[in-house]
Amino acid sequence: MKLKGRNKVSPEFSMSSMTDIVFLLLVFFMLTSNAPNALDLLLPKAKGKSTNTQNVSVTIDKNLKYFVNNEQISKEYIEIELKKALEGQEKPTIILRAEENVAIKEAVNVMDIANRNSYKVILAVRPK
């Protein structure tokens, strides 16, 4: 009588399936990650604390192109876009990212819009 089984257990381990899973997870996290600073700006330096409160981001680059939440818009439509983005917010806040060499009058224009609509403005800077 033969009691030994025909199937042998192989102690070998294949890494290919584990590599596939790790690669798929990497691709998934790269696609779902949110890149808040998608625009390449050189912000002015200052000492201060950072904040995580952000409702809307307004960016002014060195070519005087305006972006609301990384979408390029015309200077004339900033107020309309901000009203749309901030309606219904309890404490509407704007993060103003003006590049280092942008004239102060461009930043003051956005601050004036915020003042007229009772929005809080935070000026983004890079640490010293």
PDB file of C-alpha atoms in Angstrom:
ATOM      1  CA  MET A   1       0.000   0.000   0.000  1.00  0.00           C
ATOM      2  CA  LYS A   2       1.408   3.355  -1.097  1.00  0.00           C
ATOM      3  CA  LEU A   3       0.532   6.176   1.385  1.00  0.00           C
ATOM      4  CA  LYS A   4       2.774   8.878  -0.001  1.00  0.00           C
ATOM      5  CA  GLY A   5       0.928  11.535  -2.065  1.00  0.00           C
ATOM      6  CA  ARG A   6       1.726  12.340  -5.656  1.00  0.00           C
ATOM      7  CA  ASN A   7       1.738  16.132  -5.226  1.00  0.00           C
ATOM      8  CA  LYS A   8       4.921  17.686  -3.942  1.00  0.00           C
ATOM      9  CA  VAL A   9       4.924  21.065  -2.212  1.00  0.00           C
ATOM     10  CA  SER A  10       7.435  23.417  -3.777  1.00  0.00           C
ATOM     11  CA  PRO A  11       9.160  25.775  -1.283  1.00  0.00           C
ATOM     12  CA  GLU A  12      10.062  28.256  -4.058  1.00  0.00           C
ATOM     13  CA  PHE A  13       8.579  31.793  -3.960  1.00  0.00           C
ATOM     14  CA  SER A  14       7.906  33.926  -6.998  1.00  0.00           C
ATOM     15  CA  MET A  15       8.359  37.685  -6.555  1.00  0.00           C
ATOM     16  CA  SER A  16       6.703  38.628  -9.849  1.00  0.00           C
ATOM     17  CA  SER A  17       3.176  38.806  -8.454  1.00  0.00           C
ATOM     18  CA  MET A  18       4.318  40.887  -5.467  1.00  0.00           C
ATOM     19  CA  THR A  19       6.197  43.249  -7.797  1.00  0.00           C
ATOM     20  CA  ASP A  20       3.069  43.691  -9.924  1.00  0.00           C
ATOM     21  CA  ILE A  21       0.985  44.588  -6.876  1.00  0.00           C
ATOM     22  CA  VAL A  22       3.529  47.138  -5.625  1.00  0.00           C
ATOM     23  CA  PHE A  23       3.789  48.710  -9.068  1.00  0.00           C
ATOM     24  CA  LEU A  24       0.000  49.010  -9.388  1.00  0.00           C
ATOM     25  CA  LEU A  25      -0.217  50.601  -5.933  1.00  0.00           C
ATOM     26  CA  LEU A  26       2.506  53.076  -6.893  1.00  0.00           C
ATOM     27  CA  VAL A  27       0.656  54.071 -10.061  1.00  0.00           C
ATOM     28  CA  PHE A  28      -2.635  54.371  -8.147  1.00  0.00           C
ATOM     29  CA  PHE A  29      -1.162  56.664  -5.488  1.00  0.00           C
ATOM     30  CA  MET A  30       0.595  58.814  -8.062  1.00  0.00           C
ATOM     31  CA  LEU A  31      -2.658  59.322  -9.958  1.00  0.00           C
ATOM     32  CA  THR A  32      -4.739  60.083  -6.896  1.00  0.00           C
ATOM     33  CA  SER A  33      -2.263  62.357  -5.113  1.00  0.00           C
ATOM     34  CA  ASN A  34      -3.153  66.027  -5.145  1.00  0.00           C
ATOM     35  CA  ALA A  35      -0.366  68.377  -6.198  1.00  0.00           C
ATOM     36  CA  PRO A  36      -1.186  71.773  -4.715  1.00  0.00           C
ATOM     37  CA  ASN A  37       1.843  73.538  -6.151  1.00  0.00           C
ATOM     38  CA  ALA A  38       1.568  72.452  -9.748  1.00  0.00           C
ATOM     39  CA  LEU A  39       2.761  75.848 -10.962  1.00  0.00           C
ATOM     40  CA  ASP A  40       6.466  76.551 -10.743  1.00  0.00           C
ATOM     41  CA  LEU A  41       6.735  79.821  -8.804  1.00  0.00           C
ATOM     42  CA  LEU A  42       9.501  81.531  -6.898  1.00  0.00           C
ATOM     43  CA  LEU A  43       7.667  82.907  -3.869  1.00  0.00           C
ATOM     44  CA  PRO A  44       9.053  85.750  -1.730  1.00  0.00           C
ATOM     45  CA  LYS A  45      10.898  84.772   1.447  1.00  0.00           C
ATOM     46  CA  ALA A  46       9.499  85.517   4.902  1.00  0.00           C
ATOM     47  CA  LYS A  47       9.410  84.154   8.414  1.00  0.00           C
ATOM     48  CA  GLY A  48       6.047  82.890   9.517  1.00  0.00           C
ATOM     49  CA  LYS A  49       3.913  79.878  10.131  1.00  0.00           C
ATOM     50  CA  SER A  50       2.231  77.746   7.530  1.00  0.00           C
ATOM     51  CA  THR A  51      -1.437  76.898   7.493  1.00  0.00           C
ATOM     52  CA  ASN A  52      -3.449  74.005   6.154  1.00  0.00           C
ATOM     53  CA  THR A  53      -6.636  76.035   5.724  1.00  0.00           C
ATOM     54  CA  GLN A  54      -7.206  76.537   2.035  1.00  0.00           C
ATOM     55  CA  ASN A  55     -10.423  77.164   0.211  1.00  0.00           C
ATOM     56  CA  VAL A  56      -9.214  78.805  -3.002  1.00  0.00           C
ATOM     57  CA  SER A  57      -5.755  79.462  -4.383  1.00  0.00           C
ATOM     58  CA  VAL A  58      -5.044  82.522  -6.572  1.00  0.00           C
ATOM     59  CA  THR A  59      -1.698  82.498  -8.353  1.00  0.00           C
ATOM     60  CA  ILE A  60       0.013  85.302 -10.271  1.00  0.00           C
ATOM     61  CA  ASP A  61       3.110  84.288 -12.237  1.00  0.00           C
ATOM     62  CA  LYS A  62       5.914  86.474 -13.616  1.00  0.00           C
ATOM     63  CA  ASN A  63       4.126  86.814 -16.976  1.00  0.00           C
ATOM     64  CA  LEU A  64       1.063  88.236 -15.152  1.00  0.00           C
ATOM     65  CA  LYS A  65      -1.026  85.160 -15.873  1.00  0.00           C
ATOM     66  CA  TYR A  66      -3.732  84.571 -13.291  1.00  0.00           C
ATOM     67  CA  PHE A  67      -4.741  81.129 -12.019  1.00  0.00           C
ATOM     68  CA  VAL A  68      -7.624  80.204  -9.710  1.00  0.00           C
ATOM     69  CA  ASN A  69      -7.044  76.713  -8.315  1.00  0.00           C
ATOM     70  CA  ASN A  70      -4.446  76.066 -11.060  1.00  0.00           C
ATOM     71  CA  GLU A  71      -6.867  76.967 -13.875  1.00  0.00           C
ATOM     72  CA  GLN A  72      -5.745  79.931 -15.966  1.00  0.00           C
ATOM     73  CA  ILE A  73      -8.288  82.728 -16.193  1.00  0.00           C
ATOM     74  CA  SER A  74      -8.400  86.309 -17.430  1.00  0.00           C
ATOM     75  CA  LYS A  75      -7.753  89.126 -14.944  1.00  0.00           C
ATOM     76  CA  GLU A  76     -11.263  90.485 -15.500  1.00  0.00           C
ATOM     77  CA  TYR A  77     -12.947  87.244 -14.379  1.00  0.00           C
ATOM     78  CA  ILE A  78     -11.086  86.729 -11.079  1.00  0.00           C
ATOM     79  CA  GLU A  79     -13.891  88.113  -8.933  1.00  0.00           C
ATOM     80  CA  ILE A  80     -16.548  86.019 -10.681  1.00  0.00           C
ATOM     81  CA  GLU A  81     -14.499  82.825 -10.296  1.00  0.00           C
ATOM     82  CA  LEU A  82     -13.781  83.562  -6.632  1.00  0.00           C
ATOM     83  CA  LYS A  83     -17.474  84.135  -5.911  1.00  0.00           C
ATOM     84  CA  LYS A  84     -18.327  80.818  -7.573  1.00  0.00           C
ATOM     85  CA  ALA A  85     -15.604  78.914  -5.733  1.00  0.00           C
ATOM     86  CA  LEU A  86     -16.278  80.431  -2.298  1.00  0.00           C
ATOM     87  CA  GLU A  87     -20.068  80.587  -2.191  1.00  0.00           C
ATOM     88  CA  GLY A  88     -21.514  78.775   0.783  1.00  0.00           C
ATOM     89  CA  GLN A  89     -18.205  78.694   2.682  1.00  0.00           C
ATOM     90  CA  GLU A  90     -18.399  79.566   6.368  1.00  0.00           C
ATOM     91  CA  LYS A  91     -14.991  81.306   6.485  1.00  0.00           C
ATOM     92  CA  PRO A  92     -13.966  81.975   2.879  1.00  0.00           C
ATOM     93  CA  THR A  93     -10.191  82.107   2.571  1.00  0.00           C
ATOM     94  CA  ILE A  94      -7.950  82.903  -0.391  1.00  0.00           C
ATOM     95  CA  ILE A  95      -4.320  81.807  -0.559  1.00  0.00           C
ATOM     96  CA  LEU A  96      -2.536  84.407  -2.695  1.00  0.00           C
ATOM     97  CA  ARG A  97       0.592  83.115  -4.437  1.00  0.00           C
ATOM     98  CA  ALA A  98       2.285  86.017  -6.200  1.00  0.00           C
ATOM     99  CA  GLU A  99       5.697  85.351  -7.703  1.00  0.00           C
ATOM    100  CA  GLU A 100       8.612  87.286  -6.222  1.00  0.00           C
ATOM    101  CA  ASN A 101       9.033  89.832  -9.053  1.00  0.00           C
ATOM    102  CA  VAL A 102       5.327  90.555  -9.624  1.00  0.00           C
ATOM    103  CA  ALA A 103       4.368  94.204  -9.056  1.00  0.00           C
ATOM    104  CA  ILE A 104       2.570  94.823  -5.779  1.00  0.00           C
ATOM    105  CA  LYS A 105      -0.378  96.408  -7.609  1.00  0.00           C
ATOM    106  CA  GLU A 106      -1.276  92.993  -9.054  1.00  0.00           C
ATOM    107  CA  ALA A 107      -1.458  91.450  -5.586  1.00  0.00           C
ATOM    108  CA  VAL A 108      -3.354  94.475  -4.247  1.00  0.00           C
ATOM    109  CA  ASN A 109      -5.955  93.966  -6.992  1.00  0.00           C
ATOM    110  CA  VAL A 110      -6.734  90.487  -5.611  1.00  0.00           C
ATOM    111  CA  MET A 111      -6.690  91.816  -2.039  1.00  0.00           C
ATOM    112  CA  ASP A 112      -9.191  94.520  -3.035  1.00  0.00           C
ATOM    113  CA  ILE A 113     -11.538  91.889  -4.481  1.00  0.00           C
ATOM    114  CA  ALA A 114     -11.237  89.926  -1.226  1.00  0.00           C
ATOM    115  CA  ASN A 115     -11.921  93.048   0.854  1.00  0.00           C
ATOM    116  CA  ARG A 116     -15.061  93.918  -1.139  1.00  0.00           C
ATOM    117  CA  ASN A 117     -16.422  90.399  -0.636  1.00  0.00           C
ATOM    118  CA  SER A 118     -15.256  89.924   3.000  1.00  0.00           C
ATOM    119  CA  TYR A 119     -12.819  87.119   2.156  1.00  0.00           C
ATOM    120  CA  LYS A 120      -9.764  86.395   4.277  1.00  0.00           C
ATOM    121  CA  VAL A 121      -6.451  86.564   2.353  1.00  0.00           C
ATOM    122  CA  ILE A 122      -3.288  84.650   3.194  1.00  0.00           C
ATOM    123  CA  LEU A 123      -0.109  85.542   1.312  1.00  0.00           C
ATOM    124  CA  ALA A 124       1.973  82.460   0.496  1.00  0.00           C
ATOM    125  CA  VAL A 125       5.731  82.789   1.013  1.00  0.00           C
ATOM    126  CA  ARG A 126       8.691  80.450   1.079  1.00  0.00           C
ATOM    127  CA  PRO A 127      10.583  80.034   4.358  1.00  0.00           C
ATOM    128  CA  LYS A 128      13.778  82.004   4.991  1.00  0.00           C
TER     129      LYS A 128
END
